[in-house]
XYZ file of C-alpha atoms in Angstrom:
712
model
C 13.845 -13.010 26.998
C 17.048 -11.703 25.491
C 19.603 -12.663 28.235
C 17.336 -16.574 27.894
C 18.077 -15.689 23.624
C 21.277 -14.749 23.973
C 22.002 -17.616 26.810
C 20.273 -19.774 24.540
C 21.654 -19.087 20.540
C 21.229 -22.865 19.080
C 18.059 -23.542 20.202
C 16.508 -20.794 19.001
C 18.230 -20.478 15.862
C 17.116 -24.082 15.562
C 13.337 -22.939 16.338
C 13.293 -20.242 13.815
C 14.471 -22.054 11.034
C 13.020 -25.994 11.520
C 9.255 -23.599 12.027
C 9.707 -21.490 8.764
C 10.883 -24.349 6.467
C 7.916 -26.067 8.628
C 4.992 -22.754 7.771
C 7.151 -22.201 4.459
C 5.553 -26.015 3.073
C 1.934 -26.321 4.802
C 1.951 -22.972 2.964
C 3.254 -23.711 -0.763
C 1.003 -26.812 -0.872
C -1.955 -25.566 1.276
C -1.945 -22.261 1.167
C -4.947 -19.923 0.680
C -5.602 -18.312 -2.723
C -5.871 -15.154 -3.080
C -9.720 -12.957 -3.342
C -10.130 -10.428 -5.726
C -13.679 -9.275 -5.545
C -14.048 -5.339 -4.047
C -18.130 -6.164 -4.965
C -18.713 -7.803 -1.169
C -21.349 -5.711 1.253
C -24.209 -4.571 0.646
C -24.273 -1.597 -2.025
C -26.999 -1.384 -5.524
C -24.011 -2.716 -7.446
C -23.273 -5.923 -4.489
C -27.382 -7.028 -5.302
C -27.160 -5.816 -8.349
C -24.226 -8.495 -8.753
C -26.547 -10.800 -6.396
C -30.229 -11.257 -9.020
C -27.069 -12.112 -11.737
C -25.528 -14.354 -10.468
C -29.268 -15.890 -9.187
C -30.654 -15.316 -12.433
C -28.225 -15.672 -15.146
C -26.346 -17.790 -14.601
C -24.741 -18.884 -18.143
C -24.038 -14.898 -18.349
C -21.688 -15.566 -15.751
C -17.949 -15.930 -15.207
C -14.548 -14.349 -17.173
C -15.281 -13.189 -21.067
C -12.728 -11.712 -23.382
C -13.061 -9.311 -26.340
C -11.445 -9.499 -29.626
C -10.599 -5.687 -30.686
C -9.838 -5.510 -34.874
C -9.218 -2.499 -36.962
C -8.668 -2.970 -40.603
C -7.565 0.392 -42.608
C -8.845 -1.886 -45.624
C -12.046 -2.078 -44.128
C -12.878 -5.937 -42.474
C -14.355 -7.302 -45.901
C -10.670 -6.683 -48.226
C -9.863 -10.872 -48.777
C -6.902 -10.659 -46.887
C -7.537 -8.529 -43.127
C -11.236 -11.111 -43.755
C -8.258 -14.626 -44.634
C -6.483 -13.305 -40.996
C -9.173 -11.971 -39.292
C -11.069 -15.683 -39.335
C -7.849 -17.336 -39.342
C -7.840 -15.836 -35.342
C -11.336 -15.990 -34.458
C -10.609 -19.889 -35.569
C -7.772 -20.875 -33.692
C -9.609 -18.361 -31.167
C -12.346 -20.665 -30.497
C -10.708 -24.252 -30.852
C -8.938 -22.873 -27.289
C -10.102 -25.605 -24.585
C -10.363 -22.907 -22.739
C -12.760 -20.880 -24.136
C -16.781 -21.292 -25.124
C -17.905 -20.607 -28.537
C -17.177 -17.214 -30.691
C -20.022 -14.964 -32.606
C -18.249 -13.423 -35.405
C -18.426 -10.026 -36.000
C -19.210 -11.047 -40.204
C -23.046 -13.197 -38.822
C -23.262 -9.613 -36.821
C -24.015 -6.184 -37.826
C -24.225 -4.787 -34.571
C -20.507 -5.913 -33.708
C -19.800 -3.749 -36.440
C -18.723 0.004 -37.040
C -21.107 1.100 -39.813
C -17.447 2.038 -42.105
C -16.614 -1.057 -42.105
C -13.377 -0.462 -40.319
C -13.648 -2.047 -36.958
C -15.878 -4.571 -35.298
C -15.747 -6.486 -32.355
C -16.679 -10.221 -31.349
C -17.069 -11.806 -27.555
C -15.069 -14.217 -25.776
C -16.906 -16.279 -23.319
C -13.328 -17.903 -21.084
C -14.723 -22.665 -20.987
C -14.439 -23.496 -17.267
C -14.926 -20.601 -14.506
C -12.034 -20.687 -13.295
C -9.825 -20.253 -15.390
C -5.177 -19.276 -14.911
C -3.778 -16.946 -16.435
C -1.258 -19.593 -17.937
C -4.175 -20.720 -20.023
C -5.368 -16.753 -21.583
C -1.631 -15.737 -22.314
C -1.219 -18.232 -25.472
C -4.280 -16.406 -26.587
C -2.763 -12.802 -26.166
C -0.206 -13.260 -27.534
C -1.921 -15.489 -30.733
C -3.516 -12.060 -31.417
C -1.077 -10.236 -31.184
C 1.736 -12.727 -33.009
C -1.259 -11.762 -35.846
C -1.150 -8.357 -36.714
C 0.395 -5.947 -39.633
C 0.425 -3.027 -40.466
C -2.980 -3.115 -42.506
C -5.155 -5.357 -39.575
C -4.703 -4.551 -35.789
C -5.976 -7.532 -33.582
C -6.311 -7.014 -30.547
C -7.093 -8.969 -26.635
C -8.519 -7.711 -23.690
C -10.219 -8.369 -20.887
C -9.728 -8.541 -17.018
C -8.630 -11.981 -17.916
C -5.957 -10.265 -20.292
C -4.653 -8.516 -19.352
C -3.348 -10.296 -15.918
C -2.522 -12.852 -18.222
C -0.367 -9.748 -20.191
C 0.708 -7.986 -16.143
C 4.814 -8.927 -16.522
C 5.492 -10.218 -12.669
C 6.450 -8.124 -10.085
C 10.516 -8.193 -11.109
C 13.387 -7.964 -9.188
C 11.713 -4.682 -7.496
C 12.582 -6.432 -3.921
C 16.176 -7.851 -4.389
C 16.344 -3.692 -5.273
C 15.901 -2.801 -2.181
C 17.702 -5.169 -0.155
C 20.449 -4.100 -2.236
C 19.959 -0.328 -1.912
C 19.489 -1.134 2.439
C 22.219 -3.408 2.520
C 24.357 -0.305 0.951
C 22.973 1.984 3.473
C 23.283 0.067 5.964
C 27.345 -0.896 5.149
C 27.364 3.077 5.268
C 25.678 3.315 8.595
C 27.478 0.650 10.166
C 31.395 0.245 8.052
C 30.777 -3.113 8.516
C 29.467 -6.038 6.865
C 28.560 -7.882 9.913
C 26.677 -5.156 11.250
C 25.250 -4.842 7.965
C 24.606 -8.711 7.634
C 22.133 -9.146 11.067
C 19.219 -6.982 9.963
C 18.955 -7.991 6.905
C 18.716 -12.075 7.738
C 16.877 -11.734 9.866
C 13.879 -9.279 8.387
C 14.502 -11.955 5.557
C 13.554 -15.221 7.114
C 10.750 -13.603 8.857
C 9.005 -12.852 5.687
C 9.318 -15.586 4.523
C 8.025 -17.456 7.396
C 5.298 -14.062 7.343
C 4.361 -14.114 3.725
C 3.613 -17.794 3.756
C 1.895 -17.544 7.705
C 0.037 -15.310 5.315
C -1.506 -17.879 2.712
C -2.790 -21.060 5.470
C -4.326 -17.710 7.282
C -5.997 -16.756 3.939
C -8.162 -19.478 4.215
C -9.784 -18.121 7.175
C -9.787 -14.725 6.300
C -8.603 -13.974 2.453
C -7.091 -11.008 0.278
C -6.142 -10.211 -2.130
C -3.692 -10.721 -4.403
C -1.918 -7.418 -3.806
C -1.478 -8.449 0.291
C 1.623 -10.538 -0.823
C 3.674 -7.874 -2.908
C 2.065 -5.001 -0.169
C 3.193 -7.955 2.898
C 6.620 -8.056 1.411
C 7.570 -4.582 0.817
C 6.423 -3.124 4.490
C 7.884 -6.351 6.285
C 10.992 -5.679 4.415
C 10.910 -2.439 5.986
C 10.014 -2.021 8.978
C 12.117 -5.820 10.075
C 15.085 -4.396 8.810
C 14.492 -1.291 10.285
C 13.076 -2.422 13.928
C 16.728 -5.213 13.283
C 18.574 -2.095 13.062
C 17.880 -0.144 16.315
C 18.770 -3.494 18.670
C 21.840 -3.539 16.404
C 22.695 -0.197 17.274
C 22.058 -0.121 21.097
C 23.929 -3.337 21.020
C 27.311 -1.241 19.122
C 26.531 1.149 21.612
C 26.309 -1.469 24.719
C 29.859 -1.993 23.693
C 30.916 0.551 23.436
C 30.314 1.685 26.705
C 32.350 -1.210 27.995
C 29.646 -4.073 28.300
C 30.473 -7.496 27.403
C 27.354 -8.866 24.416
C 25.338 -10.725 27.008
C 24.856 -7.505 28.781
C 24.939 -5.112 25.845
C 22.077 -7.694 23.747
C 20.679 -7.797 27.482
C 20.463 -3.849 27.204
C 19.883 -2.871 23.600
C 16.260 -5.769 23.621
C 15.488 -3.341 27.145
C 15.681 -0.345 25.351
C 15.921 -0.448 21.684
C 14.168 -3.916 21.841
C 11.008 -2.253 24.240
C 10.617 0.220 21.866
C 10.551 -1.839 18.562
C 7.800 -3.579 20.762
C 5.504 -0.664 21.097
C 6.048 0.423 17.778
C 5.347 -3.224 15.929
C 2.468 -2.957 17.796
C 1.435 0.069 16.845
C 1.509 -0.743 12.995
C -0.658 -3.413 13.132
C -3.753 -1.675 15.438
C -3.503 1.242 12.590
C -3.939 -1.786 9.876
C -6.878 -3.214 12.379
C -8.162 0.272 11.876
C -9.407 -1.442 8.031
C -11.915 -3.440 10.065
C -14.147 -0.340 10.097
C -13.875 0.421 6.741
C -16.712 -3.145 6.196
C -14.892 -3.916 3.644
C -13.455 -7.687 3.135
C -10.340 -7.397 1.608
C -9.345 -4.531 3.359
C -10.293 -6.612 6.093
C -8.237 -10.001 5.232
C -5.457 -7.798 3.352
C -5.606 -6.232 7.224
C -4.676 -9.458 9.081
C -2.281 -10.087 6.434
C 0.129 -7.619 6.516
C -0.592 -7.570 10.369
C 1.406 -11.106 10.569
C 3.392 -9.641 8.450
C 4.304 -6.527 10.252
C 4.229 -9.492 13.992
C 6.273 -12.232 12.828
C 9.766 -9.113 11.945
C 8.186 -8.169 14.858
C 9.143 -11.100 17.077
C 12.187 -11.974 15.282
C 13.548 -8.998 15.864
C 12.600 -9.386 19.699
C 14.283 -13.481 19.318
C 16.723 -14.044 16.792
C 18.107 -10.953 16.476
C 19.918 -11.802 20.269
C 20.547 -15.645 19.150
C 22.128 -14.383 16.633
C 23.996 -10.991 18.514
C 25.261 -13.875 20.434
C 26.985 -15.697 17.788
C 28.751 -12.682 16.871
C 29.662 -11.105 20.413
C 32.721 -8.894 19.113
C 33.133 -9.459 15.879
C 29.821 -7.026 14.990
C 32.251 -4.859 13.706
C 34.293 -7.772 11.337
C 34.746 -6.316 8.528
C 35.115 -2.886 8.258
C 35.274 -0.260 5.704
C 38.272 0.794 5.734
C 38.374 4.788 5.924
C 37.332 3.070 9.466
C 38.431 0.913 9.915
C 41.229 3.782 12.626
C 38.377 4.755 13.610
C 36.480 3.995 17.694
C 33.003 2.456 17.313
C 32.145 5.090 20.409
C 28.652 5.678 20.937
C 27.450 8.396 21.186
C 26.430 9.964 24.424
C 29.736 8.655 25.568
C 30.888 11.644 26.547
C 32.957 13.769 25.395
C 35.400 17.482 25.003
C 34.359 16.824 20.499
C 32.694 19.464 19.451
C 28.353 18.674 19.528
C 26.724 16.361 16.565
C 26.012 18.293 13.581
C 22.552 16.932 14.876
C 23.179 19.002 18.238
C 23.637 21.188 16.335
C 21.036 21.824 13.903
C 18.610 21.148 17.258
C 20.273 24.715 18.670
C 19.430 26.001 15.486
C 15.962 25.138 15.648
C 15.392 25.551 19.158
C 16.608 29.708 18.856
C 13.396 30.179 16.870
C 11.429 27.483 17.298
C 7.973 29.241 16.829
C 8.894 29.921 12.844
C 10.224 26.795 12.904
C 7.243 25.472 13.654
C 5.462 27.827 10.908
C 7.489 27.070 8.302
C 7.813 23.397 9.195
C 3.256 23.366 8.761
C 3.077 25.492 6.520
C 4.950 23.195 3.695
C 3.217 20.235 4.808
C -0.319 22.658 4.706
C 1.073 24.186 1.230
C 1.908 19.730 -0.137
C -1.379 18.433 0.909
C -3.959 21.029 -1.040
C -4.407 18.884 -4.045
C -5.208 15.902 -1.082
C -8.936 18.615 -1.411
C -9.177 17.410 -5.342
C -8.744 13.690 -5.056
C -11.050 10.860 -7.204
C -11.351 7.129 -6.073
C -11.264 4.429 -8.212
C -10.060 1.279 -9.895
C -7.277 0.915 -13.064
C -8.737 -0.450 -15.768
C -7.304 -1.213 -19.252
C -7.342 2.853 -20.426
C -4.719 3.474 -17.359
C -2.454 0.150 -18.656
C 0.743 0.422 -20.224
C 1.128 1.822 -24.586
C 1.843 -1.584 -25.707
C 0.035 -3.845 -23.833
C -2.613 -5.563 -25.218
C -5.820 -4.974 -23.762
C -4.853 -0.895 -23.751
C -4.821 -0.886 -27.556
C -8.019 -2.543 -27.371
C -9.217 0.155 -25.352
C -7.942 2.085 -27.759
C -9.997 0.305 -30.802
C -13.289 -0.169 -29.078
C -12.754 3.131 -27.820
C -12.435 4.999 -31.368
C -15.588 2.558 -32.444
C -17.811 2.507 -30.659
C -17.558 4.664 -28.134
C -15.271 5.082 -24.902
C -17.663 3.923 -22.424
C -18.114 0.444 -24.439
C -15.717 -0.192 -21.714
C -17.868 0.968 -18.630
C -20.692 -0.374 -19.508
C -24.567 -0.098 -17.258
C -26.378 -3.500 -16.243
C -29.879 -2.662 -15.046
C -31.548 -5.843 -13.527
C -35.302 -5.960 -11.365
C -36.525 -8.993 -9.802
C -39.982 -8.616 -12.444
C -44.039 -11.764 -11.528
C -47.294 -9.658 -13.555
C -47.448 -6.716 -12.243
C -43.430 -5.358 -13.378
C -42.615 -7.081 -15.625
C -42.208 -4.836 -18.410
C -38.890 -1.930 -18.088
C -39.834 -0.816 -21.879
C -40.112 2.071 -20.337
C -37.682 2.025 -18.340
C -35.547 1.858 -21.181
C -36.618 4.142 -22.824
C -36.368 6.415 -19.762
C -32.595 5.921 -19.408
C -31.457 5.685 -22.917
C -32.443 9.186 -23.125
C -31.024 10.380 -20.222
C -28.256 12.386 -20.894
C -24.793 10.454 -20.816
C -26.487 7.613 -22.458
C -25.008 6.923 -25.591
C -27.211 2.847 -26.098
C -29.570 1.338 -24.444
C -30.088 -2.100 -24.687
C -33.615 -4.033 -25.127
C -34.322 -6.025 -22.045
C -34.212 -9.712 -21.337
C -35.921 -11.588 -19.486
C -34.628 -14.800 -17.850
C -35.246 -18.415 -18.579
C -37.405 -18.263 -15.463
C -39.163 -15.973 -16.042
C -37.837 -14.504 -12.237
C -35.507 -11.090 -13.655
C -35.005 -8.475 -16.042
C -32.179 -7.078 -17.376
C -30.432 -4.768 -20.408
C -27.679 -2.846 -20.784
C -26.345 -0.129 -20.950
C -23.513 2.768 -22.552
C -21.937 5.910 -21.087
C -21.212 8.261 -23.599
C -17.733 8.869 -21.059
C -15.170 6.447 -19.680
C -14.567 4.015 -17.112
C -12.088 6.616 -14.998
C -13.687 9.701 -15.670
C -15.917 11.306 -12.893
C -18.903 12.281 -15.785
C -19.685 8.870 -15.158
C -19.955 8.484 -11.351
C -22.270 11.008 -12.523
C -24.704 10.005 -14.705
C -24.706 6.027 -12.534
C -25.583 8.997 -9.160
C -28.340 10.512 -11.595
C -29.877 7.408 -12.968
C -30.543 6.247 -8.829
C -31.925 9.492 -7.724
C -33.485 10.513 -10.330
C -34.144 9.084 -13.070
C -34.737 4.985 -12.439
C -37.035 6.608 -9.630
C -38.849 8.533 -11.581
C -39.786 5.866 -13.948
C -43.127 3.700 -13.954
C -41.017 -0.274 -12.406
C -37.857 2.207 -11.972
C -38.014 2.213 -8.246
C -37.877 -1.727 -8.345
C -34.077 -1.066 -11.291
C -30.815 -1.895 -9.893
C -28.329 -0.662 -11.572
C -24.686 -2.575 -11.223
C -22.151 -3.955 -13.661
C -18.403 -3.581 -12.594
C -18.745 0.117 -13.362
C -20.950 0.369 -10.748
C -19.303 -1.365 -9.019
C -15.946 0.651 -8.451
C -18.152 3.769 -7.843
C -20.200 2.342 -4.978
C -16.205 1.404 -3.419
C -15.186 4.440 -3.546
C -18.332 6.404 -2.906
C -18.688 3.419 1.034
C -14.644 4.403 0.957
C -15.010 8.000 0.709
C -17.980 7.362 3.380
C -15.466 5.682 5.785
C -12.627 6.987 5.679
C -12.738 9.705 8.401
C -14.288 6.728 10.781
C -11.377 4.703 10.446
C -8.991 7.314 10.247
C -10.339 8.678 13.949
C -10.815 5.376 15.078
C -6.957 5.149 14.274
C -5.976 8.232 15.918
C -6.932 7.409 18.629
C -5.725 3.660 19.382
C -2.349 5.104 18.552
C -2.702 7.757 21.016
C -3.573 5.475 23.888
C -0.895 3.050 23.392
C 1.746 6.017 22.648
C 0.289 7.736 26.134
C 1.381 3.925 27.334
C 4.448 4.510 25.928
C 5.745 8.050 27.142
C 3.105 8.830 29.815
C 2.565 12.117 28.112
C -0.951 13.245 26.362
C 0.864 16.297 25.283
C 3.551 14.487 23.163
C 0.784 12.142 21.401
C -1.258 14.901 20.624
C 1.922 16.240 18.919
C 2.390 13.053 17.488
C -1.781 12.207 16.409
C -1.028 16.140 14.299
C 2.076 15.812 13.445
C 1.122 12.016 11.703
C -2.468 13.711 9.935
C -0.131 16.562 8.492
C 2.748 13.924 6.619
C 0.119 11.614 6.238
C -1.557 14.502 4.606
C 0.926 15.382 3.097
C 1.607 12.118 1.125
C -1.576 12.119 0.265
C -0.755 15.627 -2.413
C 1.628 14.531 -3.478
C 0.709 10.905 -4.286
C -2.627 13.315 -5.830
C -0.363 15.400 -8.254
C 1.947 12.506 -9.193
C -0.942 10.436 -10.254
C -4.737 11.958 -11.061
C -2.307 14.316 -12.361
C 0.442 13.865 -14.462
C 2.893 15.713 -12.572
C 6.122 13.879 -13.178
C 4.059 10.810 -13.753
C 5.295 9.698 -17.211
C 9.078 9.277 -15.540
C 7.591 7.295 -12.542
C 6.129 4.599 -14.083
C 2.541 6.001 -15.154
C 1.477 5.696 -18.319
C -1.667 8.391 -18.142
C -2.945 10.398 -15.421
C -5.606 8.279 -13.487
C -7.597 8.656 -10.358
C -6.033 6.508 -7.537
C -7.048 3.790 -6.591
C -9.044 3.228 -3.965
C -7.495 0.621 -2.191
C -4.391 3.420 -2.385
C -4.973 5.779 0.107
C -7.191 3.389 2.959
C -4.275 1.040 3.529
C -2.138 3.517 3.623
C -2.991 5.689 6.750
C -2.828 2.795 9.014
C 0.511 1.929 7.932
C 2.421 5.701 7.026
C 0.827 6.454 10.723
C 2.269 3.392 12.652
C 5.426 3.854 10.864
C 4.912 7.357 11.838
C 4.278 6.502 15.465
C 7.588 4.096 15.422
C 9.820 7.302 14.273
C 8.236 8.598 16.961
C 8.274 5.888 19.886
C 12.282 5.876 18.454
C 13.213 9.460 19.125
C 10.685 10.683 22.389
C 11.408 7.895 23.889
C 15.505 7.948 23.613
C 14.153 12.256 24.609
C 12.235 10.807 27.992
C 15.354 8.791 29.154
C 17.693 12.463 28.837
C 14.355 14.488 30.387
C 14.906 11.833 33.391
C 18.637 12.318 33.724
C 18.999 16.412 33.017
C 15.163 17.905 34.039
C 15.868 19.949 30.808
C 13.770 20.064 27.766
C 15.889 21.709 25.842
C 18.903 19.407 26.341
C 16.749 16.996 25.898
C 15.402 16.775 22.376
C 19.129 18.152 21.555
C 20.493 15.996 23.613
C 17.873 12.000 22.176
C 17.887 13.946 18.405
C 21.542 13.974 18.020
C 21.132 9.936 19.141
C 18.726 8.926 17.269
C 19.553 11.465 13.652
C 21.569 8.895 11.975
C 20.599 5.307 13.238
C 16.366 7.247 12.047
C 18.386 8.604 9.126
C 19.379 5.531 8.636
C 15.733 3.295 8.874
C 14.189 6.461 6.780
C 16.701 6.173 3.981
C 16.088 2.360 4.080
C 12.163 2.424 3.902
C 12.399 5.203 1.605
C 14.606 2.582 -0.634
C 12.073 -0.308 -0.112
C 9.037 1.971 -1.282
C 10.567 3.003 -4.434
C 11.594 0.391 -6.041
C 7.873 -0.609 -6.151
C 7.602 2.118 -9.433
C 9.763 0.004 -10.631
C 6.837 -3.338 -10.877
C 3.941 -3.234 -13.679
C 1.556 -2.413 -11.124
C 0.087 0.844 -11.171
C -1.994 0.769 -7.521
C 0.723 -1.014 -6.080
C 3.411 2.230 -7.583
C 0.735 4.199 -5.703
C 1.368 2.830 -2.847
C 4.429 2.882 -2.743
C 4.908 6.096 -4.087
C 2.721 7.500 -1.144
C 4.830 6.009 1.574
C 7.722 6.341 0.515
C 6.883 9.659 -0.280
C 5.150 9.513 2.982
C 8.463 7.802 4.960
C 10.796 10.792 3.794
C 8.589 13.814 4.480
C 8.376 12.627 8.334
C 13.042 12.217 8.215
C 12.665 15.512 7.527
C 10.796 18.369 7.852
C 8.292 15.699 11.249
C 11.959 14.500 12.514
C 14.133 17.256 12.318
C 12.352 20.729 12.571
C 8.546 20.381 13.955
C 9.964 17.996 16.678
C 12.389 20.241 18.380
C 10.514 22.571 17.197
C 6.860 22.262 19.125
C 8.447 20.593 22.511
C 10.771 23.721 22.782
C 7.021 25.636 22.142
C 5.512 23.576 24.982
C 8.549 23.760 27.249
C 7.947 21.461 30.839
C 3.796 20.621 29.246
C 5.689 17.994 26.792
C 5.345 16.178 30.237
C 1.811 16.728 31.246
C 0.169 13.766 32.130
C -3.580 14.083 34.342
C -2.836 13.622 38.337
C 0.864 13.159 37.898
C 3.564 16.252 37.819
C 5.498 16.152 34.977
C 9.219 13.902 35.949
C 12.147 14.995 37.961
C 15.900 14.066 36.644
C 17.354 11.858 39.037
C 20.320 13.536 39.114
C 21.013 17.918 39.492
C 24.561 16.369 39.270
C 27.103 16.404 35.964
C 26.625 12.833 34.659
C 30.233 12.812 34.750
C 33.080 15.149 34.820
C 33.573 14.832 30.818
C 30.206 16.042 30.654
C 30.966 18.813 32.901
C 34.934 19.911 31.215
C 32.386 20.356 27.985
C 30.068 22.928 29.885
C 33.138 25.173 31.080
């Protein structure tokens, strides 16, 4: 395939350009809209939502909440004039329904008349954030020193959340700098970036088209771009490095390309497949949108992998020996000699480091493993939830609204619990249930029950004393379901729902299914790695090391996000639980990426072992030949993932932070210390495979005179 793409480079390049343009055009006109509904499944909150949609359709749809705080009270003439003017402007908007003034309903005002609220229904079923943004701006502009007004609600949060901004551009710039330093050539730097960018455009466009069959959430595009950019550049980097090695060994461009695709390209094929297989592990979570996210992200990875194996050889055909053109001045006098060429020079830094680790392998392995376990300790206290207004930046209208309503009506106002039940002539009275719920410790208020227009369902709302993100609210929901409702006449048929209960149900389901997903991902990835390296021992080593590095990344995320360590410096406004989907999305991606580095390192180690038959020498040489390229690849990944911290979405920031930390740990502690130490301890057992002897060296003689001289 590499030879075909090299020789038919014009045809291959034209096919890629035409294909990407066609898919992008189709996606622009017919791409699927994102679907952010996490309430799917058979949970109690999901069933409650179905009953509400069936029997109370008039109460469904997005709503905004206007929060009002007047220092002199809302009855102050100046304050009243300002408040009524804002309410009139909101009511006159074409996207809102009737607005009830707090001056008409005493329940909307606190006893001291300083804080008030009102609900603003959105008239259209599908309202764009561009329609809501003017409402947010109107309310914000009406505030002054004496009267504070703020608009809250999901659509208000969405409307005032800025776009991702230049995060991806910063990631590309950082990757370009790293590649320029690694290769010392603008041409060599540009090939991986151009290949990855063209593949990402096609992958993201294809992702939106596939969304008609498997819907994905709106952050799938951000994650797809982030992961596609990282793996796309990395895969091209590995192939270009082997291509440059081939040229340095005297091959012509065509043979150098073929060798690069047959070696590094073979590893890219396995590495990309491993990432996709790991992502498919999300299927066992049973969450429809997680399945969509897995499919969407896998499409981007597959397209970038295919580009590295087909488009990049075509580009290499155009560049030929000019791969080293436009070099750095400080490196212009150096010969572009590959690491594997015979030499009388001293061993490289990576070889010397491997020797240090191999002389004290047990100590090195214990220090590396102990460090990872210490970093993983915070994972034991991980809590899962979804971001709400309380964790938004402090200058957002949605946070100001949350703050005002919490002060006036309690922190539980933003975490209402919706109780609903189908009724008949025998169980139509929910009065005892309302009273029992209202008496429950942790409930601030329970509203009277209401019967649906068709007379077949009853619902009421209760407000907890604690907020959306508080662990006590989660405990309260569990207590209501397990103790209060079953122990009350008629309560056994009542379902507890609402956004807060839905988040709790999803978090519980994720927590219960996450171990199964981990087992499935590890098992599938190990089978693939065994097929590549033909060693059960190395596959087991990779699984254990990857688990430790991912656990350490989880621990860092918990410490930063949940405990608040350096959280404000990294863009997290306040300590908060870890976003529900972050750990289950991070694990397959990180496991797949860790396997990538394992594949590139171990495939080189195996080549050396089959040549020499000496495990110690094979590890040292394999590490020396991959250290520079793996370090560059990891640096690119870290730069790309870290740029997510520049964006506005706190959930995406958590995922980016965790993946950047995991890649950093994997490229340093794991690859530079853990792998050589454990392989040294295992010796020939590294190559154990049932029913097969360890591979033998292809030649017992020195590879060449240069190596013989070096040994002497």
